[in-house]
XYZ file of C-alpha atoms in Angstrom:
628
model
C -6.375 -6.863 -13.357
C -5.927 -3.080 -13.428
C -2.727 -2.244 -11.508
C -3.492 0.153 -8.693
C -1.218 2.975 -7.701
C -0.887 2.319 -4.062
C 0.923 2.781 -0.820
C 4.467 4.071 -0.745
C 7.362 2.180 0.816
C 9.653 3.381 3.602
C 12.986 2.083 4.861
C 15.219 3.277 7.708
C 18.491 2.057 9.148
C 20.407 3.435 12.128
C 23.880 2.159 12.940
C 24.500 1.783 16.668
C 28.284 1.407 16.396
C 31.041 3.442 14.695
C 31.673 2.952 10.979
C 34.948 1.198 11.799
C 32.985 -1.638 13.377
C 31.162 -2.428 10.108
C 34.354 -2.049 8.091
C 36.031 -4.637 10.276
C 33.103 -7.063 10.612
C 31.438 -6.822 7.203
C 34.348 -5.563 5.103
C 32.752 -2.242 4.213
C 31.821 1.036 5.860
C 28.981 1.171 3.285
C 27.130 -1.554 5.185
C 24.118 0.660 5.994
C 23.934 2.137 2.502
C 24.045 -1.296 0.902
C 21.315 -2.568 3.221
C 19.159 0.466 2.461
C 19.498 -0.283 -1.241
C 18.327 -3.872 -0.665
C 15.391 -2.766 1.498
C 14.274 -0.330 -1.174
C 14.619 -2.817 -4.027
C 12.672 -5.409 -2.013
C 9.844 -2.855 -1.775
C 9.938 -1.792 -5.404
C 6.389 -3.146 -5.719
C 5.214 -0.289 -3.499
C 6.388 2.630 -5.608
C 7.574 3.074 -9.177
C 7.074 6.789 -9.777
C 10.067 8.003 -7.826
C 12.506 7.288 -5.029
C 14.676 9.199 -2.626
C 17.199 8.652 0.124
C 18.698 10.803 2.852
C 21.644 10.409 5.199
C 22.939 11.940 8.425
C 26.525 12.075 9.614
C 26.525 11.942 13.390
C 28.991 14.078 15.354
C 30.041 16.137 12.359
C 32.084 19.233 13.094
C 30.475 22.698 12.830
C 30.956 24.166 9.374
C 30.780 20.774 7.646
C 27.866 19.275 5.726
C 26.079 16.653 7.789
C 22.762 16.057 6.003
C 22.500 14.651 2.467
C 19.666 13.811 0.102
C 19.232 12.409 -3.395
C 15.960 11.974 -5.309
C 14.896 10.810 -8.774
C 11.736 10.127 -10.766
C 10.778 7.072 -12.770
C 10.840 3.305 -12.425
C 14.635 3.192 -12.329
C 14.868 5.832 -9.626
C 16.412 3.495 -7.026
C 19.259 2.522 -9.333
C 19.694 6.140 -10.360
C 19.983 7.639 -6.880
C 22.387 4.991 -5.612
C 24.413 5.360 -8.788
C 24.679 9.109 -8.224
C 25.663 8.617 -4.588
C 28.347 6.068 -5.393
C 29.722 8.327 -8.132
C 30.450 10.893 -5.424
C 33.126 8.516 -4.153
C 34.956 8.362 -7.525
C 37.118 11.406 -6.853
C 38.506 9.934 -3.637
C 41.811 8.084 -3.807
C 42.117 4.457 -2.639
C 44.051 5.745 0.362
C 41.246 8.154 1.268
C 38.620 5.432 0.869
C 40.457 3.368 3.460
C 40.965 6.302 5.825
C 38.042 6.268 8.272
C 38.807 9.798 9.474
C 38.551 11.132 5.921
C 35.426 9.088 5.254
C 33.610 10.289 8.361
C 34.659 13.915 7.938
C 34.658 14.609 4.200
C 32.883 11.889 2.232
C 29.227 12.664 1.410
C 26.584 10.058 2.274
C 29.035 8.255 4.559
C 26.899 8.342 7.672
C 25.230 6.341 10.405
C 21.569 7.107 9.706
C 19.791 6.457 6.394
C 16.227 6.800 5.204
C 14.725 5.684 1.900
C 11.359 6.173 0.228
C 9.529 4.787 -2.795
C 6.727 6.903 -4.149
C 3.398 6.194 -5.745
C 1.366 9.343 -6.238
C -2.163 9.182 -4.864
C -2.889 12.835 -5.603
C -1.867 13.148 -9.241
C 0.864 15.626 -8.318
C 4.029 14.954 -10.291
C 7.563 16.249 -10.339
C 10.717 15.952 -8.297
C 9.374 18.495 -5.792
C 6.867 15.869 -4.623
C 9.351 13.009 -4.250
C 10.246 12.153 -0.648
C 12.202 12.694 1.547
C 11.294 16.333 2.206
C 13.828 18.521 3.990
C 13.584 21.638 6.162
C 16.960 23.307 6.380
C 18.496 25.388 9.155
C 22.020 26.390 10.188
C 21.445 24.686 13.540
C 21.668 20.899 13.224
C 18.905 20.260 15.758
C 16.464 22.392 13.741
C 17.012 20.490 10.490
C 14.213 18.044 9.716
C 13.889 15.360 7.046
C 10.595 13.502 6.501
C 9.174 10.737 4.370
C 6.157 8.520 4.761
C 3.568 6.088 3.545
C 0.421 8.095 4.023
C -2.398 10.206 2.754
C -3.951 12.743 5.086
C -7.655 13.457 4.788
C -7.725 16.859 6.510
C -5.067 18.796 4.622
C -7.361 21.835 4.429
C -7.656 21.991 8.226
C -3.878 21.715 8.679
C -3.287 24.409 6.065
C -5.702 26.755 7.842
C -4.005 26.080 11.171
C -0.591 26.994 9.740
C -2.031 30.167 8.220
C -3.590 31.110 11.553
C -0.117 30.844 13.092
C 1.121 33.326 10.494
C 2.939 30.807 8.289
C 2.959 30.950 4.487
C 3.244 27.371 3.163
C 4.715 27.294 -0.335
C 3.329 23.885 -1.376
C -0.187 22.582 -0.732
C 0.503 18.898 -0.041
C 0.127 16.767 3.073
C 3.853 15.945 3.248
C 5.000 19.530 2.913
C 2.416 20.809 5.401
C 3.442 18.099 7.865
C 7.068 19.093 7.394
C 6.293 22.727 8.215
C 3.938 21.892 11.066
C 6.375 19.444 12.654
C 9.292 21.763 11.925
C 7.541 24.523 13.819
C 7.113 22.227 16.840
C 10.753 21.119 16.556
C 11.805 24.786 16.663
C 9.811 25.207 19.885
C 11.441 22.097 21.372
C 14.908 23.402 20.533
C 14.071 26.792 22.006
C 12.806 25.126 25.190
C 16.177 23.451 25.584
C 17.982 26.679 24.740
C 16.214 28.420 27.615
C 17.152 25.553 29.939
C 20.783 25.662 28.811
C 21.011 29.404 29.368
C 19.481 29.013 32.809
C 22.262 26.570 33.625
C 24.857 29.185 32.644
C 26.029 27.404 29.511
C 27.579 29.258 26.560
C 28.409 28.721 22.862
C 29.047 25.061 21.916
C 27.996 23.878 25.342
C 24.517 25.230 24.599
C 24.495 23.449 21.241
C 25.551 20.165 22.833
C 22.938 20.528 25.569
C 20.172 21.149 23.037
C 21.183 18.220 20.833
C 21.404 15.871 23.797
C 18.029 16.864 25.218
C 15.712 17.156 22.204
C 12.645 15.045 22.958
C 10.994 13.969 19.697
C 7.999 12.530 21.532
C 7.132 16.125 22.540
C 7.313 17.141 18.884
C 5.178 14.214 17.716
C 2.579 14.677 20.442
C 2.097 18.327 19.524
C 2.021 17.620 15.785
C 0.354 14.321 14.939
C -2.797 14.696 17.045
C -4.029 17.153 14.407
C -3.764 14.763 11.460
C -6.572 12.523 10.196
C -5.499 9.732 7.877
C -3.596 6.511 7.484
C 0.107 6.942 7.914
C 3.566 5.750 8.783
C 5.685 8.862 9.210
C 9.471 8.507 9.241
C 12.095 11.145 9.842
C 15.228 12.396 11.480
C 16.696 15.662 12.652
C 20.050 17.072 11.631
C 21.415 16.246 15.068
C 20.540 12.559 14.679
C 17.141 12.015 16.324
C 15.352 9.240 14.402
C 11.638 8.456 14.609
C 8.838 6.539 12.945
C 5.189 6.696 13.955
C 2.077 4.749 12.935
C -1.431 6.205 12.760
C -3.697 5.557 15.787
C -6.190 3.578 13.682
C -3.447 1.164 12.566
C -4.322 1.659 8.897
C -0.809 1.626 7.443
C 1.828 -0.953 8.511
C 5.425 -0.661 9.739
C 7.841 -3.325 11.013
C 11.092 -2.926 12.912
C 14.063 -4.847 14.285
C 16.765 -3.940 16.791
C 19.934 -5.588 18.028
C 23.206 -4.189 19.352
C 24.347 -3.183 15.833
C 21.322 -1.668 14.095
C 17.784 -0.380 14.327
C 15.862 -0.890 11.075
C 12.307 -0.261 9.903
C 10.387 -1.042 6.702
C 6.839 -1.171 5.392
C 6.864 -4.981 5.117
C 8.150 -7.770 7.333
C 9.738 -9.977 4.600
C 11.907 -7.055 3.531
C 13.649 -7.127 6.903
C 13.708 -10.923 7.041
C 15.478 -11.224 3.698
C 17.768 -8.206 3.963
C 19.058 -9.045 7.436
C 18.549 -12.840 7.469
C 16.009 -12.723 10.303
C 13.283 -15.059 11.511
C 9.620 -14.063 11.583
C 9.546 -13.712 15.371
C 12.615 -11.434 15.368
C 10.587 -8.626 13.837
C 7.980 -6.522 15.596
C 5.131 -4.423 14.208
C 4.560 -0.864 15.350
C 1.278 -0.610 17.230
C -1.395 1.952 16.331
C -0.391 5.382 17.611
C 3.055 4.133 18.641
C 6.421 5.618 17.709
C 9.854 4.056 17.427
C 12.368 6.601 18.743
C 16.157 6.451 18.518
C 18.073 9.264 20.196
C 21.301 10.626 18.808
C 23.239 8.562 21.362
C 21.584 5.357 20.061
C 19.115 4.875 22.906
C 16.061 3.165 21.416
C 12.536 3.277 22.837
C 8.884 2.822 21.981
C 6.359 5.415 23.057
C 2.597 5.692 22.706
C 2.199 9.109 21.094
C -1.575 8.922 20.550
C -3.898 6.454 22.211
C -5.227 3.811 19.816
C -8.420 5.075 18.161
C -9.465 1.986 16.263
C -8.559 -1.381 14.808
C -8.567 -0.702 11.085
C -5.419 -2.287 9.681
C -5.854 -2.236 5.911
C -7.160 -5.534 4.503
C -6.278 -4.496 0.948
C -2.659 -4.408 2.096
C -2.982 -8.150 2.684
C -5.015 -8.961 -0.428
C -3.022 -7.049 -2.995
C -0.253 -4.643 -2.060
C 2.213 -6.375 0.253
C 4.659 -9.015 -0.888
C 3.106 -12.464 -0.746
C 6.316 -13.854 0.746
C 5.172 -12.793 4.211
C 4.112 -16.046 5.905
C 0.892 -14.610 7.333
C -0.096 -12.885 4.105
C 0.587 -16.055 2.122
C -1.738 -18.054 4.391
C -4.402 -15.349 4.276
C -4.390 -15.159 0.477
C -4.659 -18.941 0.233
C -7.571 -18.857 2.669
C -9.307 -16.172 0.594
C -9.151 -18.493 -2.415
C -10.163 -21.635 -0.516
C -13.258 -19.982 0.950
C -14.599 -19.310 -2.535
C -14.961 -23.042 -3.248
C -18.736 -23.318 -2.517
C -19.594 -20.219 -4.579
C -17.528 -21.401 -7.535
C -19.039 -24.904 -7.289
C -22.450 -23.314 -7.617
C -21.320 -21.245 -10.618
C -20.151 -24.373 -12.495
C -23.183 -26.455 -11.452
C -20.872 -28.814 -9.559
C -19.372 -30.005 -12.844
C -15.746 -30.339 -11.777
C -14.961 -32.911 -14.480
C -15.621 -30.317 -17.178
C -13.961 -27.305 -15.550
C -10.464 -25.878 -15.964
C -9.055 -23.619 -13.236
C -6.545 -20.836 -13.777
C -5.599 -17.345 -12.551
C -4.779 -13.868 -13.773
C -1.027 -13.354 -13.372
C 0.614 -12.486 -11.133
C -0.796 -11.262 -7.830
C -3.726 -13.720 -7.826
C -1.467 -16.771 -7.884
C -1.551 -17.467 -4.135
C -5.352 -17.157 -3.929
C -5.473 -19.563 -6.866
C -3.510 -22.148 -4.863
C -6.061 -21.766 -2.089
C -8.992 -22.224 -4.459
C -7.396 -25.353 -5.930
C -6.812 -26.700 -2.421
C -10.473 -26.129 -1.648
C -11.509 -28.079 -4.725
C -9.013 -30.853 -4.018
C -10.525 -31.234 -0.561
C -13.999 -31.283 -2.076
C -13.029 -33.972 -4.607
C -11.287 -35.988 -1.887
C -14.458 -36.113 0.206
C -16.494 -36.979 -2.884
C -14.216 -39.960 -3.486
C -14.650 -41.177 0.087
C -18.432 -40.832 -0.180
C -18.481 -42.645 -3.538
C -16.486 -45.590 -2.148
C -18.692 -45.795 0.939
C -21.820 -45.683 -1.219
C -20.740 -48.822 -3.116
C -21.666 -51.010 -0.143
C -19.111 -53.641 -1.102
C -15.395 -54.063 -1.608
C -14.737 -52.098 -4.786
C -13.282 -53.693 -7.864
C -10.146 -52.305 -9.444
C -12.186 -50.688 -12.217
C -14.542 -49.093 -9.700
C -11.618 -47.745 -7.681
C -9.930 -46.471 -10.814
C -13.098 -44.671 -11.929
C -13.489 -43.013 -8.520
C -9.849 -42.211 -7.735
C -9.124 -40.810 -11.210
C -11.360 -37.815 -10.488
C -9.175 -34.732 -10.183
C -9.096 -30.934 -10.351
C -7.971 -29.725 -13.768
C -5.486 -26.860 -13.589
C -3.832 -24.972 -16.436
C -1.943 -21.729 -16.932
C -4.464 -20.239 -19.292
C -3.641 -16.517 -19.097
C -0.239 -14.961 -19.788
C 0.665 -11.321 -19.290
C 2.380 -10.704 -22.576
C 3.254 -7.026 -22.963
C 2.900 -3.722 -21.196
C 0.650 -1.257 -22.975
C 2.601 1.716 -24.290
C 0.992 5.116 -24.670
C 2.419 6.137 -28.075
C -0.858 5.089 -29.690
C -3.526 7.607 -28.724
C -6.367 7.001 -31.181
C -9.286 5.326 -29.427
C -9.802 2.241 -31.595
C -6.096 1.606 -32.144
C -5.383 2.003 -28.459
C -8.198 -0.379 -27.497
C -6.910 -2.949 -29.981
C -3.439 -2.726 -28.437
C -4.918 -3.038 -24.943
C -6.708 -6.221 -25.945
C -3.330 -7.872 -26.462
C -1.898 -7.215 -23.006
C -2.827 -10.824 -22.145
C -2.555 -13.973 -24.198
C -3.950 -17.472 -23.667
C -2.678 -21.019 -23.835
C -4.456 -22.456 -26.851
C -5.707 -26.028 -26.489
C -5.812 -25.830 -22.683
C -9.511 -26.811 -22.552
C -12.051 -28.657 -24.634
C -13.990 -26.065 -26.660
C -17.717 -25.759 -25.901
C -17.497 -28.505 -23.238
C -15.288 -27.131 -20.463
C -16.061 -24.310 -18.088
C -13.184 -21.904 -17.450
C -12.715 -20.538 -13.926
C -10.184 -17.717 -13.623
C -9.387 -16.058 -10.286
C -8.046 -12.546 -9.738
C -7.221 -10.747 -6.481
C -9.666 -7.900 -7.127
C -11.847 -6.303 -9.772
C -11.729 -2.527 -9.530
C -12.544 -0.608 -12.706
C -13.324 -3.521 -15.002
C -11.443 -1.876 -17.880
C -9.004 -4.732 -18.457
C -11.811 -7.281 -18.169
C -13.699 -5.590 -20.977
C -10.780 -4.607 -23.196
C -8.646 -7.711 -22.854
C -9.403 -10.559 -20.453
C -12.909 -11.602 -21.488
C -12.192 -11.282 -25.188
C -8.957 -13.262 -25.018
C -10.456 -16.015 -22.829
C -13.348 -16.322 -25.238
C -10.880 -17.421 -27.939
C -10.691 -20.780 -26.144
C -14.465 -21.200 -26.685
C -15.305 -22.284 -23.115
C -18.784 -23.457 -22.243
C -18.868 -20.781 -19.542
C -16.429 -18.205 -18.129
C -16.406 -17.680 -14.368
C -14.353 -14.701 -13.180
C -13.580 -14.966 -9.447
C -12.398 -12.144 -7.198
C -10.635 -13.051 -3.961
C -11.683 -9.613 -2.652
C -15.267 -8.468 -2.100
C -16.908 -5.906 -4.378
C -14.946 -2.647 -4.234
C -17.647 -0.057 -3.762
C -15.979 2.957 -2.160
C -12.913 5.158 -2.662
C -9.817 5.130 -0.499
C -8.255 8.216 1.056
C -5.442 6.693 3.088
C -2.745 6.132 0.479
C -4.209 4.218 -2.473
C -5.092 5.815 -5.797
C -8.830 5.054 -5.710
C -10.619 8.348 -5.084
C -13.387 8.621 -7.721
C -16.594 6.636 -7.350
C -17.281 6.538 -11.083
C -14.088 4.530 -11.602
C -15.552 1.485 -9.868
C -17.472 -0.946 -12.035
C -19.571 -1.953 -8.999
C -20.690 1.641 -8.434
C -21.469 2.172 -12.115
C -23.509 -1.033 -12.134
C -25.549 0.004 -9.074
C -26.301 3.398 -10.625
C -27.309 1.752 -13.901
C -29.640 -0.654 -12.072
C -31.373 2.284 -10.408
C -31.714 4.045 -13.747
C -33.043 0.880 -15.411
C -35.678 0.652 -12.679
C -36.677 4.316 -13.160
C -35.397 5.159 -9.679
C -33.571 8.382 -10.512
C -35.472 10.068 -7.699
C -33.785 7.645 -5.306
C -30.359 8.689 -6.641
C -31.300 12.348 -6.244
C -32.505 11.689 -2.696
C -29.112 10.206 -1.808
C -27.480 13.289 -3.366
C -29.600 15.644 -1.254
C -28.890 13.577 1.863
C -25.152 13.874 1.156
C -25.464 17.639 0.824
C -27.241 17.732 4.186
C -24.518 15.626 5.807
C -21.834 18.028 4.616
C -23.437 20.800 6.669
C -22.864 18.839 9.899
C -19.730 18.646 12.050
C -17.425 16.089 10.457
C -17.646 13.661 13.374
C -21.455 13.494 13.026
C -21.568 12.722 9.298
C -23.210 9.502 8.110
C -21.990 7.853 4.920
C -25.155 8.155 2.823
C -23.331 6.775 -0.218
C -23.919 3.322 1.239
C -27.634 3.807 0.462
C -26.905 3.501 -3.272
C -26.331 -0.244 -2.889
C -29.209 -1.013 -0.513
C -31.899 -1.889 -3.108
C -29.858 -4.670 -4.757
C -28.199 -7.956 -3.931
C -24.598 -8.779 -4.762
C -25.792 -11.148 -7.500
C -27.970 -8.484 -9.114
C -25.017 -6.091 -9.225
C -22.762 -8.865 -10.557
C -25.161 -9.566 -13.406
C -25.268 -5.888 -14.332
C -21.450 -5.684 -14.258
C -21.265 -8.614 -16.696
C -23.795 -6.924 -18.958
C -21.823 -3.667 -18.930
C -18.379 -5.232 -19.372
C -19.244 -7.909 -21.923
C -17.200 -7.180 -25.075
C -19.075 -6.875 -28.336
C -19.230 -10.202 -30.114
C -18.647 -12.325 -27.003
C -21.706 -14.556 -26.443
C -20.221 -17.070 -23.995
C -22.086 -17.173 -20.652
C -20.121 -15.172 -18.063
C -20.538 -15.135 -14.295
C -18.789 -13.113 -11.596
C -18.053 -14.555 -8.149
C -16.890 -12.202 -5.416
C -15.519 -12.868 -1.946
C -18.013 -12.108 0.823
C -17.376 -9.636 3.633
C -17.646 -12.489 6.155
C -15.178 -14.516 4.115
C -12.781 -11.572 4.084
C -12.843 -11.286 7.871
C -12.491 -15.027 8.369
C -9.421 -15.139 6.156
C -7.863 -11.912 7.481
C -9.112 -11.658 11.078
C -6.433 -9.263 12.351
C -6.889 -6.642 9.639
C -10.379 -5.216 9.982
C -9.979 -2.204 7.689
C -12.663 -2.941 5.090
C -13.888 0.539 4.080
C -13.284 -0.185 0.361
C -16.006 -2.812 0.562
C -18.345 -1.616 3.333
C -18.050 2.169 3.312
C -17.258 2.126 7.035
C -14.354 4.570 7.088
C -12.137 4.473 10.174
C -11.692 8.245 10.394
C -14.291 11.044 10.258
C -12.668 12.791 7.306
C -12.659 9.560 5.318
C -16.453 9.559 5.556
C -16.562 13.235 4.617
C -14.410 12.720 1.528
C -16.554 9.776 0.389
C -19.678 11.944 0.667
C -17.918 14.708 -1.254
C -16.919 12.190 -3.925
C -20.587 11.294 -4.499
C -21.581 14.954 -4.638
C -18.777 15.547 -7.134
C -19.925 12.583 -9.225
C -23.493 13.859 -9.286
C -22.524 17.396 -10.226
C -19.840 16.554 -12.782
C -21.100 13.330 -14.338
C -24.615 12.215 -13.510
C -26.511 15.505 -13.761
C -24.930 16.206 -17.163
C -25.768 12.837 -18.723
């Protein structure tokens, strides 16, 4: 219900043949640029705060520009950057635009290697300086480095200290910039290693340059850089001499998919992006394994290399529930399964009264889970019909059959997302009134005071939209009971691997648990957890236990649900309301290959994730709780 700022999107394309080949086969030398645009637009769901693209011209002559970048902020950033790039071609004559020698030598952004990025800030840092790709410039092509990624590193402080100990003076304190400098330093060492080898072979001038560019080994650079980072990531980049790489974190938290044939090597954050853009089948596309890197050398040789041994199996489940495009065949099935598995719990919530229940969903990301829930109820009704016919004990009459077979699941589109809240109204009451109109309802879609209303959403995070809009607007239909269903389990813990969920007090589940403890006069228990967290922070990071999990121990899911309803119930709404959440077991049954469930269980895959969660509770106690 509350849109989350979440993982960024990455896209890469490397042409394996000369530009003339694409001009002749596809009618344009802009083939790669056009495909990059499509890949980025197909991932627009992953980032709407900014976008950037970069390009490399392979085999450019010394003294000529070979590395290009364009970035922009805002929701229309993709259109803006590609518009700017295409405008650069306006000054060329038609003859020049058909002259491949001119295009390859003099036209900007006419290259063989492209990289695109869509940004969602998870740190609150704004401005063009924080929009990817990041670049590290040097007069020597092999020392130029361009980076982008879908990541959030949890040990930025450690990396910063390491750079300082080397004598470096980083200008920007962000994980991307620090990675750029750290990796750039290792790239410099790799280039220098090859320089020494070239000199030992008696080479001079351009022969040295060619030797270096032909022998740079990016796996050496990655192995001496990425072992120091803790976090969920897909890092993408290229050097000025044309080395391309993409690497996935060793816990497998963040996803990346790739495809290769004799024309191209491409990579994106989501499988359907590649399927649609390049007209591929599901099995054509491979997923990078945890700790693995896709490497493409400047001569086009493509390889996979295990940079860091796999450290866990923590592929993000929230990626499947919420963030990725539902057009992926596996994700579609998983989201349907999440909805279907909620059938018994919802049946209990409506006292098995299917005849007087209307089912709907919160648009738009919950739609697939809704189909699964409806399928579950259709199956339930189907078996009820069979049992009813068998229980007759005789050949049924037409009226008996009609009475039994007419039973059905009632579905309606009850909720409509009507407008997007604008921020020009700042006064509290006026703003809340505007927020209450973000959704509208289909009047007459249920029988007032007789029908239950079941509405499914993919997740309930802060509860703000429930309180300010959803519950109030649904109550206008005068249902007998409102059942709000979440296809995800209770979100209890922050995320530190690329999703904007870092403060415990934002979560309605956490606030409810704290309120239950306060209602039961158990403030000493809260303080004991606080002291335990302080003790944990004195230990080595790998030995820390996530004491924040203790906050939830005294209460059942149902007790917390009831408190959430009490806290989120809008004033004047008296209709009975019940919350139904997915279970942890149900999550793993529906999404068996993606075991990353730290949002729900507090079991962080990396040591610094645990540390940051503990720090978040300490921060909450010192900034919020102790001052109440």
